[in-house]
Amino acid sequence: MTSAPDRHMIRLDRKPQLFSMRVAALIFQNDHVLVQRGTQDIYWALPGGRAEIGESSQQTIIREIGEELDRDCTVERLLWSAENFFAYDGYAAHELAFYYLVSLRQPFPFHESDIVHRVLDGVEVEFRWLPAQPSALLEHDLRPRFIAERVATLPQRHEHLIVHEGRSGAAELSKETV
């Protein structure tokens, strides 16, 4: 019997620099989008996580949804790939990210304002639904900010973005449509 190969997340930690590859999902329900945050964080992000060496970005999001939400999902399409540059916890972070439109195959708990799910993933992570409106997502500090600004008009074709976010969340953005 052979054992499963070691799993290695794509993350290079060379403090004060950090590089990682993240894959995230836009999941909509009742005109809301599902978001997550570590309970120690003050900002929200889309559900997802770091890619592992040897898996595609689609495989990553399917695995992450299964691990964190205990749901099977359908990957509809890639919306954005982004090179995100930001400050985080004493790091100058560089993140390669893929954002997919995803639908869940089984219903997920819904409430307009309460936490609907928690999971332990190294740290405690909580999930909630936010209105899928730019003003609501900006008010709740969804990061990266460009997602809040574009949620009302998702691209029909994949866009590649280069995003430089400052500490305040303000962003400089350049775009290529592929």
PDB file of C-alpha atoms in Angstrom:
ATOM      1  CA  MET A   1       0.000   0.000   0.000  1.00  0.00           C
ATOM      2  CA  THR A   2       1.407   3.393  -0.969  1.00  0.00           C
ATOM      3  CA  SER A   3       0.752   6.533   0.994  1.00  0.00           C
ATOM      4  CA  ALA A   4      -0.642   9.712  -0.563  1.00  0.00           C
ATOM      5  CA  PRO A   5       2.013  12.184  -1.656  1.00  0.00           C
ATOM      6  CA  ASP A   6       2.731  15.109   0.643  1.00  0.00           C
ATOM      7  CA  ARG A   7       0.546  18.121  -0.037  1.00  0.00           C
ATOM      8  CA  HIS A   8       2.394  21.410  -0.493  1.00  0.00           C
ATOM      9  CA  MET A   9       0.625  24.749  -0.674  1.00  0.00           C
ATOM     10  CA  ILE A  10       2.038  27.270  -3.128  1.00  0.00           C
ATOM     11  CA  ARG A  11       3.472  29.809  -0.694  1.00  0.00           C
ATOM     12  CA  LEU A  12       6.949  31.308  -0.498  1.00  0.00           C
ATOM     13  CA  ASP A  13       7.555  33.072   2.816  1.00  0.00           C
ATOM     14  CA  ARG A  14      10.668  35.259   2.752  1.00  0.00           C
ATOM     15  CA  LYS A  15       9.669  37.858   5.336  1.00  0.00           C
ATOM     16  CA  PRO A  16       9.152  40.704   4.649  1.00  0.00           C
ATOM     17  CA  GLN A  17       8.101  39.296   1.247  1.00  0.00           C
ATOM     18  CA  LEU A  18       5.383  36.717   0.620  1.00  0.00           C
ATOM     19  CA  PHE A  19       4.208  35.006  -2.567  1.00  0.00           C
ATOM     20  CA  SER A  20       1.183  32.726  -2.802  1.00  0.00           C
ATOM     21  CA  MET A  21      -1.288  31.337  -5.306  1.00  0.00           C
ATOM     22  CA  ARG A  22      -4.938  31.633  -4.263  1.00  0.00           C
ATOM     23  CA  VAL A  23      -8.130  30.458  -5.936  1.00  0.00           C
ATOM     24  CA  ALA A  24     -11.538  31.834  -4.934  1.00  0.00           C
ATOM     25  CA  ALA A  25     -15.209  31.454  -5.813  1.00  0.00           C
ATOM     26  CA  LEU A  26     -18.038  33.866  -6.435  1.00  0.00           C
ATOM     27  CA  ILE A  27     -21.113  32.023  -5.155  1.00  0.00           C
ATOM     28  CA  PHE A  28     -24.468  33.786  -5.418  1.00  0.00           C
ATOM     29  CA  GLN A  29     -27.755  33.084  -3.642  1.00  0.00           C
ATOM     30  CA  ASN A  30     -30.808  35.335  -3.151  1.00  0.00           C
ATOM     31  CA  ASP A  31     -28.953  38.359  -4.629  1.00  0.00           C
ATOM     32  CA  HIS A  32     -26.140  37.844  -2.094  1.00  0.00           C
ATOM     33  CA  VAL A  33     -22.551  36.632  -2.426  1.00  0.00           C
ATOM     34  CA  LEU A  34     -20.870  34.250   0.026  1.00  0.00           C
ATOM     35  CA  VAL A  35     -17.800  35.650   1.821  1.00  0.00           C
ATOM     36  CA  GLN A  36     -15.365  34.379   4.456  1.00  0.00           C
ATOM     37  CA  ARG A  37     -12.905  35.738   6.977  1.00  0.00           C
ATOM     38  CA  GLY A  38     -10.634  34.507   9.700  1.00  0.00           C
ATOM     39  CA  THR A  39     -12.238  35.447  13.003  1.00  0.00           C
ATOM     40  CA  GLN A  40      -9.162  37.574  13.810  1.00  0.00           C
ATOM     41  CA  ASP A  41      -9.456  39.542  10.511  1.00  0.00           C
ATOM     42  CA  ILE A  42     -11.363  42.787   9.958  1.00  0.00           C
ATOM     43  CA  TYR A  43     -11.917  42.281   6.213  1.00  0.00           C
ATOM     44  CA  TRP A  44     -13.838  39.721   4.134  1.00  0.00           C
ATOM     45  CA  ALA A  45     -12.724  37.676   1.114  1.00  0.00           C
ATOM     46  CA  LEU A  46     -14.304  35.226  -1.280  1.00  0.00           C
ATOM     47  CA  PRO A  47     -14.298  31.549  -0.228  1.00  0.00           C
ATOM     48  CA  GLY A  48     -11.262  29.662  -1.449  1.00  0.00           C
ATOM     49  CA  GLY A  49      -7.682  29.058  -0.511  1.00  0.00           C
ATOM     50  CA  ARG A  50      -4.159  28.374  -1.632  1.00  0.00           C
ATOM     51  CA  ALA A  51      -3.436  26.100  -4.535  1.00  0.00           C
ATOM     52  CA  GLU A  52      -1.310  23.014  -4.032  1.00  0.00           C
ATOM     53  CA  ILE A  53       1.628  22.034  -6.197  1.00  0.00           C
ATOM     54  CA  GLY A  54       0.406  19.741  -8.960  1.00  0.00           C
ATOM     55  CA  GLU A  55      -3.247  20.798  -9.051  1.00  0.00           C
ATOM     56  CA  SER A  56      -4.963  23.126 -11.507  1.00  0.00           C
ATOM     57  CA  SER A  57      -6.797  26.214 -10.303  1.00  0.00           C
ATOM     58  CA  GLN A  58     -10.133  24.498 -11.090  1.00  0.00           C
ATOM     59  CA  GLN A  59      -9.103  21.483  -9.024  1.00  0.00           C
ATOM     60  CA  THR A  60      -8.136  23.865  -6.213  1.00  0.00           C
ATOM     61  CA  ILE A  61     -11.514  25.582  -6.030  1.00  0.00           C
ATOM     62  CA  ILE A  62     -13.399  22.285  -6.145  1.00  0.00           C
ATOM     63  CA  ARG A  63     -11.188  20.929  -3.314  1.00  0.00           C
ATOM     64  CA  GLU A  64     -11.515  24.110  -1.234  1.00  0.00           C
ATOM     65  CA  ILE A  65     -15.322  24.229  -1.555  1.00  0.00           C
ATOM     66  CA  GLY A  66     -15.454  20.578  -0.504  1.00  0.00           C
ATOM     67  CA  GLU A  67     -13.128  21.084   2.470  1.00  0.00           C
ATOM     68  CA  GLU A  68     -14.549  24.383   3.752  1.00  0.00           C
ATOM     69  CA  LEU A  69     -18.229  24.210   2.804  1.00  0.00           C
ATOM     70  CA  ASP A  70     -18.718  20.414   2.614  1.00  0.00           C
ATOM     71  CA  ARG A  71     -20.376  20.889  -0.787  1.00  0.00           C
ATOM     72  CA  ASP A  72     -19.866  19.708  -4.336  1.00  0.00           C
ATOM     73  CA  CYS A  73     -19.788  22.509  -6.855  1.00  0.00           C
ATOM     74  CA  THR A  74     -19.899  23.274 -10.545  1.00  0.00           C
ATOM     75  CA  VAL A  75     -17.288  25.647 -11.946  1.00  0.00           C
ATOM     76  CA  GLU A  76     -19.159  27.897 -14.381  1.00  0.00           C
ATOM     77  CA  ARG A  77     -16.281  29.990 -15.736  1.00  0.00           C
ATOM     78  CA  LEU A  78     -13.107  31.877 -14.919  1.00  0.00           C
ATOM     79  CA  LEU A  79     -13.901  35.549 -14.366  1.00  0.00           C
ATOM     80  CA  TRP A  80     -10.552  37.051 -13.421  1.00  0.00           C
ATOM     81  CA  SER A  81      -6.945  36.164 -12.953  1.00  0.00           C
ATOM     82  CA  ALA A  82      -5.122  38.769 -10.921  1.00  0.00           C
ATOM     83  CA  GLU A  83      -1.664  39.675  -9.786  1.00  0.00           C
ATOM     84  CA  ASN A  84      -2.442  41.225  -6.400  1.00  0.00           C
ATOM     85  CA  PHE A  85       0.146  43.318  -4.559  1.00  0.00           C
ATOM     86  CA  PHE A  86      -0.753  44.360  -1.007  1.00  0.00           C
ATOM     87  CA  ALA A  87       0.509  44.773   2.557  1.00  0.00           C
ATOM     88  CA  TYR A  88      -0.502  42.053   5.018  1.00  0.00           C
ATOM     89  CA  ASP A  89       0.672  41.316   8.563  1.00  0.00           C
ATOM     90  CA  GLY A  90       4.126  42.855   8.064  1.00  0.00           C
ATOM     91  CA  TYR A  91       4.529  41.436   4.553  1.00  0.00           C
ATOM     92  CA  ALA A  92       4.784  42.959   1.121  1.00  0.00           C
ATOM     93  CA  ALA A  93       2.543  40.313  -0.428  1.00  0.00           C
ATOM     94  CA  HIS A  94       2.393  39.202  -4.066  1.00  0.00           C
ATOM     95  CA  GLU A  95      -0.502  36.907  -4.834  1.00  0.00           C
ATOM     96  CA  LEU A  96      -1.392  35.178  -8.075  1.00  0.00           C
ATOM     97  CA  ALA A  97      -5.162  34.643  -7.882  1.00  0.00           C
ATOM     98  CA  PHE A  98      -7.912  33.028  -9.941  1.00  0.00           C
ATOM     99  CA  TYR A  99     -11.567  33.963  -9.371  1.00  0.00           C
ATOM    100  CA  TYR A 100     -14.232  31.567 -10.657  1.00  0.00           C
ATOM    101  CA  LEU A 101     -17.998  31.842 -10.900  1.00  0.00           C
ATOM    102  CA  VAL A 102     -19.168  28.723  -9.035  1.00  0.00           C
ATOM    103  CA  SER A 103     -22.536  27.180  -8.210  1.00  0.00           C
ATOM    104  CA  LEU A 104     -23.146  24.790  -5.337  1.00  0.00           C
ATOM    105  CA  ARG A 105     -24.892  21.506  -6.136  1.00  0.00           C
ATOM    106  CA  GLN A 106     -26.586  21.351  -2.723  1.00  0.00           C
ATOM    107  CA  PRO A 107     -28.313  24.229  -0.895  1.00  0.00           C
ATOM    108  CA  PHE A 108     -26.216  26.170   1.615  1.00  0.00           C
ATOM    109  CA  PRO A 109     -27.604  27.840   4.758  1.00  0.00           C
ATOM    110  CA  PHE A 110     -28.760  31.388   4.095  1.00  0.00           C
ATOM    111  CA  HIS A 111     -29.373  34.347   6.380  1.00  0.00           C
ATOM    112  CA  GLU A 112     -29.196  37.989   5.355  1.00  0.00           C
ATOM    113  CA  SER A 113     -27.027  39.131   8.266  1.00  0.00           C
ATOM    114  CA  ASP A 114     -25.784  36.242  10.442  1.00  0.00           C
ATOM    115  CA  ILE A 115     -22.787  33.950  10.216  1.00  0.00           C
ATOM    116  CA  VAL A 116     -24.051  30.807   8.457  1.00  0.00           C
ATOM    117  CA  HIS A 117     -21.022  28.503   8.739  1.00  0.00           C
ATOM    118  CA  ARG A 118     -17.725  28.126  10.620  1.00  0.00           C
ATOM    119  CA  VAL A 119     -14.791  25.843   9.946  1.00  0.00           C
ATOM    120  CA  LEU A 120     -11.374  25.316  11.527  1.00  0.00           C
ATOM    121  CA  ASP A 121      -8.690  25.670   8.816  1.00  0.00           C
ATOM    122  CA  GLY A 122      -5.568  26.413  10.849  1.00  0.00           C
ATOM    123  CA  VAL A 123      -7.601  29.331  12.236  1.00  0.00           C
ATOM    124  CA  GLU A 124     -11.344  29.630  12.716  1.00  0.00           C
ATOM    125  CA  VAL A 125     -12.986  30.850   9.501  1.00  0.00           C
ATOM    126  CA  GLU A 126     -16.533  32.190   9.401  1.00  0.00           C
ATOM    127  CA  PHE A 127     -18.852  32.548   6.414  1.00  0.00           C
ATOM    128  CA  ARG A 128     -21.761  34.859   5.726  1.00  0.00           C
ATOM    129  CA  TRP A 129     -23.813  36.239   2.850  1.00  0.00           C
ATOM    130  CA  LEU A 130     -23.471  39.882   1.835  1.00  0.00           C
ATOM    131  CA  PRO A 131     -25.709  41.750  -0.616  1.00  0.00           C
ATOM    132  CA  ALA A 132     -24.188  41.463  -4.107  1.00  0.00           C
ATOM    133  CA  GLN A 133     -23.996  45.241  -4.442  1.00  0.00           C
ATOM    134  CA  PRO A 134     -20.799  47.277  -4.680  1.00  0.00           C
ATOM    135  CA  SER A 135     -21.770  49.607  -1.808  1.00  0.00           C
ATOM    136  CA  ALA A 136     -22.489  46.729   0.606  1.00  0.00           C
ATOM    137  CA  LEU A 137     -19.304  44.846  -0.289  1.00  0.00           C
ATOM    138  CA  LEU A 138     -17.159  47.977   0.027  1.00  0.00           C
ATOM    139  CA  GLU A 139     -18.812  48.827   3.346  1.00  0.00           C
ATOM    140  CA  HIS A 140     -17.869  45.366   4.675  1.00  0.00           C
ATOM    141  CA  ASP A 141     -14.295  45.698   3.326  1.00  0.00           C
ATOM    142  CA  LEU A 142     -14.323  42.872   0.772  1.00  0.00           C
ATOM    143  CA  ARG A 143     -10.788  42.312  -0.529  1.00  0.00           C
ATOM    144  CA  PRO A 144      -9.476  42.610  -3.097  1.00  0.00           C
ATOM    145  CA  ARG A 145     -11.571  45.721  -3.625  1.00  0.00           C
ATOM    146  CA  PHE A 146     -11.932  45.308  -7.387  1.00  0.00           C
ATOM    147  CA  ILE A 147     -14.406  42.435  -6.824  1.00  0.00           C
ATOM    148  CA  ALA A 148     -16.841  44.721  -5.002  1.00  0.00           C
ATOM    149  CA  GLU A 149     -16.487  47.318  -7.734  1.00  0.00           C
ATOM    150  CA  ARG A 150     -17.240  44.743 -10.495  1.00  0.00           C
ATOM    151  CA  VAL A 151     -19.783  42.402  -8.894  1.00  0.00           C
ATOM    152  CA  ALA A 152     -22.763  44.044 -10.595  1.00  0.00           C
ATOM    153  CA  THR A 153     -21.344  43.500 -14.104  1.00  0.00           C
ATOM    154  CA  LEU A 154     -19.359  40.267 -14.250  1.00  0.00           C
ATOM    155  CA  PRO A 155     -17.216  39.940 -17.371  1.00  0.00           C
ATOM    156  CA  GLN A 156     -18.434  37.637 -20.131  1.00  0.00           C
ATOM    157  CA  ARG A 157     -14.810  36.853 -20.981  1.00  0.00           C
ATOM    158  CA  HIS A 158     -11.842  36.256 -18.682  1.00  0.00           C
ATOM    159  CA  GLU A 159      -9.989  39.404 -17.612  1.00  0.00           C
ATOM    160  CA  HIS A 160      -6.421  39.541 -16.338  1.00  0.00           C
ATOM    161  CA  LEU A 161      -5.868  42.261 -13.740  1.00  0.00           C
ATOM    162  CA  ILE A 162      -2.846  43.735 -12.007  1.00  0.00           C
ATOM    163  CA  VAL A 163      -3.888  45.189  -8.671  1.00  0.00           C
ATOM    164  CA  HIS A 164      -1.839  47.309  -6.262  1.00  0.00           C
ATOM    165  CA  GLU A 165      -3.783  47.863  -3.025  1.00  0.00           C
ATOM    166  CA  GLY A 166      -2.575  50.203  -0.321  1.00  0.00           C
ATOM    167  CA  ARG A 167      -3.164  49.825   3.390  1.00  0.00           C
ATOM    168  CA  SER A 168      -6.420  51.793   3.090  1.00  0.00           C
ATOM    169  CA  GLY A 169      -7.731  49.334   0.507  1.00  0.00           C
ATOM    170  CA  ALA A 170      -7.446  51.905  -2.299  1.00  0.00           C
ATOM    171  CA  ALA A 171      -6.316  50.225  -5.478  1.00  0.00           C
ATOM    172  CA  GLU A 172      -4.532  50.951  -8.718  1.00  0.00           C
ATOM    173  CA  LEU A 173      -5.749  48.608 -11.432  1.00  0.00           C
ATOM    174  CA  SER A 174      -4.730  47.682 -14.941  1.00  0.00           C
ATOM    175  CA  LYS A 175      -6.643  45.215 -17.092  1.00  0.00           C
ATOM    176  CA  GLU A 176      -6.138  42.885 -20.050  1.00  0.00           C
ATOM    177  CA  THR A 177      -9.090  41.032 -21.563  1.00  0.00           C
ATOM    178  CA  VAL A 178      -8.115  37.613 -22.854  1.00  0.00           C
TER     179      VAL A 178
END
